[in-house]
Amino acid sequence: MAPSGQGTVMLNIGADIGALVIHTPGRLHGHEIEVSPVSDPATRTHAAVRARYVRGGAVWSVVIDSLPAGRYTVWRDPVTPLAEVDVRGGAVAEFTWPAGVAAA
């Protein structure tokens, strides 16, 4: 999977819609990470881990936008929740994938 180029990520946020950036170790490059509202684990959205070139080098992350404000589960694999994150409208929430946790 090719890295994101400069200025290629546009977020749909505002009012009651936010976004979530999940920072990951490079070894997760290409892996799909799913999130769902805590109240509705069957309704999921996902995005792939990609390299993002920033000042000073590359970082790996997932960017998920257009999320209605609320609390979200970050899934380690299809059946194992990893964490919960609050997403606020008009804002970008961030979560860092624990270094020692593998994704399935």
PDB file of C-alpha atoms in Angstrom:
ATOM      1  CA  MET A   1       0.000   0.000   0.000  1.00  0.00           C
ATOM      2  CA  ALA A   2       1.427   3.334  -1.041  1.00  0.00           C
ATOM      3  CA  PRO A   3       1.939   6.039   1.575  1.00  0.00           C
ATOM      4  CA  SER A   4      -0.349   9.039   1.728  1.00  0.00           C
ATOM      5  CA  GLY A   5       1.101  12.009  -0.095  1.00  0.00           C
ATOM      6  CA  GLN A   6       1.333  15.510   1.273  1.00  0.00           C
ATOM      7  CA  GLY A   7      -2.086  17.106   1.618  1.00  0.00           C
ATOM      8  CA  THR A   8      -4.026  13.987   0.564  1.00  0.00           C
ATOM      9  CA  VAL A   9      -6.090  13.522   3.718  1.00  0.00           C
ATOM     10  CA  MET A  10      -9.228  15.641   3.967  1.00  0.00           C
ATOM     11  CA  LEU A  11     -11.470  15.225   6.991  1.00  0.00           C
ATOM     12  CA  ASN A  12     -15.241  15.545   7.047  1.00  0.00           C
ATOM     13  CA  ILE A  13     -15.781  16.982  10.552  1.00  0.00           C
ATOM     14  CA  GLY A  14     -17.951  19.671  12.119  1.00  0.00           C
ATOM     15  CA  ALA A  15     -21.018  20.146  14.324  1.00  0.00           C
ATOM     16  CA  ASP A  16     -21.707  16.600  15.627  1.00  0.00           C
ATOM     17  CA  ILE A  17     -19.223  14.827  13.310  1.00  0.00           C
ATOM     18  CA  GLY A  18     -15.619  14.067  14.301  1.00  0.00           C
ATOM     19  CA  ALA A  19     -12.657  11.979  13.244  1.00  0.00           C
ATOM     20  CA  LEU A  20     -10.293   9.453  14.804  1.00  0.00           C
ATOM     21  CA  VAL A  21      -6.589   9.026  14.105  1.00  0.00           C
ATOM     22  CA  ILE A  22      -5.058   5.777  15.342  1.00  0.00           C
ATOM     23  CA  HIS A  23      -1.257   5.866  15.538  1.00  0.00           C
ATOM     24  CA  THR A  24       0.282   2.414  15.070  1.00  0.00           C
ATOM     25  CA  PRO A  25       3.622   0.659  14.934  1.00  0.00           C
ATOM     26  CA  GLY A  26       5.011   0.340  11.399  1.00  0.00           C
ATOM     27  CA  ARG A  27       4.584  -3.445  11.515  1.00  0.00           C
ATOM     28  CA  LEU A  28       0.814  -2.913  11.130  1.00  0.00           C
ATOM     29  CA  HIS A  29       1.276  -1.283   7.700  1.00  0.00           C
ATOM     30  CA  GLY A  30      -1.578  -2.399   5.425  1.00  0.00           C
ATOM     31  CA  HIS A  31      -3.633  -3.871   8.274  1.00  0.00           C
ATOM     32  CA  GLU A  32      -7.317  -2.882   8.407  1.00  0.00           C
ATOM     33  CA  ILE A  33      -8.413  -1.531  11.792  1.00  0.00           C
ATOM     34  CA  GLU A  34     -12.102  -1.442  12.673  1.00  0.00           C
ATOM     35  CA  VAL A  35     -14.007   0.865  15.017  1.00  0.00           C
ATOM     36  CA  SER A  36     -17.642   0.804  16.106  1.00  0.00           C
ATOM     37  CA  PRO A  37     -19.898   2.793  18.407  1.00  0.00           C
ATOM     38  CA  VAL A  38     -19.654   1.240  21.896  1.00  0.00           C
ATOM     39  CA  SER A  39     -23.445   1.007  21.893  1.00  0.00           C
ATOM     40  CA  ASP A  40     -23.557  -0.835  18.532  1.00  0.00           C
ATOM     41  CA  PRO A  41     -20.571  -3.170  18.036  1.00  0.00           C
ATOM     42  CA  ALA A  42     -22.048  -4.646  14.851  1.00  0.00           C
ATOM     43  CA  THR A  43     -21.917  -1.300  13.032  1.00  0.00           C
ATOM     44  CA  ARG A  44     -18.281  -0.950  12.079  1.00  0.00           C
ATOM     45  CA  THR A  45     -16.140   1.144   9.837  1.00  0.00           C
ATOM     46  CA  HIS A  46     -12.507   0.505   8.978  1.00  0.00           C
ATOM     47  CA  ALA A  47      -9.446   1.914   7.298  1.00  0.00           C
ATOM     48  CA  ALA A  48      -5.972   0.636   6.474  1.00  0.00           C
ATOM     49  CA  VAL A  49      -2.774   1.568   8.264  1.00  0.00           C
ATOM     50  CA  ARG A  50      -0.676   3.691   5.924  1.00  0.00           C
ATOM     51  CA  ALA A  51       2.646   5.451   6.100  1.00  0.00           C
ATOM     52  CA  ARG A  52       2.277   9.202   6.546  1.00  0.00           C
ATOM     53  CA  TYR A  53       5.296  11.345   5.788  1.00  0.00           C
ATOM     54  CA  VAL A  54       5.725  14.173   8.241  1.00  0.00           C
ATOM     55  CA  ARG A  55       8.521  16.484   9.190  1.00  0.00           C
ATOM     56  CA  GLY A  56      11.232  14.254  10.588  1.00  0.00           C
ATOM     57  CA  GLY A  57      10.220  10.982   8.897  1.00  0.00           C
ATOM     58  CA  ALA A  58       7.349   8.569   8.538  1.00  0.00           C
ATOM     59  CA  VAL A  59       4.616   7.596  10.962  1.00  0.00           C
ATOM     60  CA  TRP A  60       1.964   4.931  10.477  1.00  0.00           C
ATOM     61  CA  SER A  61      -1.661   5.611  11.187  1.00  0.00           C
ATOM     62  CA  VAL A  62      -5.303   5.043  10.372  1.00  0.00           C
ATOM     63  CA  VAL A  63      -7.548   8.033   9.687  1.00  0.00           C
ATOM     64  CA  ILE A  64     -11.311   7.565  10.050  1.00  0.00           C
ATOM     65  CA  ASP A  65     -13.545  10.582   9.563  1.00  0.00           C
ATOM     66  CA  SER A  66     -17.291  11.238   9.357  1.00  0.00           C
ATOM     67  CA  LEU A  67     -17.872   9.659  12.787  1.00  0.00           C
ATOM     68  CA  PRO A  68     -20.932  10.860  14.702  1.00  0.00           C
ATOM     69  CA  ALA A  69     -19.835  12.181  18.108  1.00  0.00           C
ATOM     70  CA  GLY A  70     -19.765   9.435  20.736  1.00  0.00           C
ATOM     71  CA  ARG A  71     -17.726   6.682  22.331  1.00  0.00           C
ATOM     72  CA  TYR A  72     -16.077   4.157  19.988  1.00  0.00           C
ATOM     73  CA  THR A  73     -14.515   0.732  20.380  1.00  0.00           C
ATOM     74  CA  VAL A  74     -11.208   0.131  18.615  1.00  0.00           C
ATOM     75  CA  TRP A  75     -11.087  -3.560  17.655  1.00  0.00           C
ATOM     76  CA  ARG A  76      -7.880  -5.594  17.954  1.00  0.00           C
ATOM     77  CA  ASP A  77      -9.414  -8.275  15.725  1.00  0.00           C
ATOM     78  CA  PRO A  78     -13.003  -9.093  14.669  1.00  0.00           C
ATOM     79  CA  VAL A  79     -13.980 -10.339  18.150  1.00  0.00           C
ATOM     80  CA  THR A  80     -11.570  -8.659  20.589  1.00  0.00           C
ATOM     81  CA  PRO A  81     -12.014  -5.031  21.665  1.00  0.00           C
ATOM     82  CA  LEU A  82      -8.766  -3.191  22.331  1.00  0.00           C
ATOM     83  CA  ALA A  83      -9.850   0.193  23.693  1.00  0.00           C
ATOM     84  CA  GLU A  84     -12.576   2.801  23.861  1.00  0.00           C
ATOM     85  CA  VAL A  85     -12.117   6.354  22.576  1.00  0.00           C
ATOM     86  CA  ASP A  86     -14.336   9.444  22.810  1.00  0.00           C
ATOM     87  CA  VAL A  87     -14.900  11.274  19.515  1.00  0.00           C
ATOM     88  CA  ARG A  88     -16.222  14.840  19.767  1.00  0.00           C
ATOM     89  CA  GLY A  89     -18.005  16.709  17.024  1.00  0.00           C
ATOM     90  CA  GLY A  90     -15.791  19.144  15.119  1.00  0.00           C
ATOM     91  CA  ALA A  91     -12.620  17.569  16.539  1.00  0.00           C
ATOM     92  CA  VAL A  92     -10.034  14.894  15.858  1.00  0.00           C
ATOM     93  CA  ALA A  93      -9.548  12.263  18.573  1.00  0.00           C
ATOM     94  CA  GLU A  94      -6.284  10.326  18.738  1.00  0.00           C
ATOM     95  CA  PHE A  95      -5.404   6.867  20.011  1.00  0.00           C
ATOM     96  CA  THR A  96      -2.031   5.133  20.077  1.00  0.00           C
ATOM     97  CA  TRP A  97      -2.027   1.389  19.436  1.00  0.00           C
ATOM     98  CA  PRO A  98      -0.027  -0.236  22.259  1.00  0.00           C
ATOM     99  CA  ALA A  99       3.424  -1.244  21.015  1.00  0.00           C
ATOM    100  CA  GLY A 100       3.278  -4.790  22.379  1.00  0.00           C
ATOM    101  CA  VAL A 101      -0.192  -5.617  21.035  1.00  0.00           C
ATOM    102  CA  ALA A 102      -0.407  -7.515  17.767  1.00  0.00           C
ATOM    103  CA  ALA A 103      -3.346  -7.090  15.446  1.00  0.00           C
ATOM    104  CA  ALA A 104      -4.957 -10.271  14.196  1.00  0.00           C
TER     105      ALA A 104
END
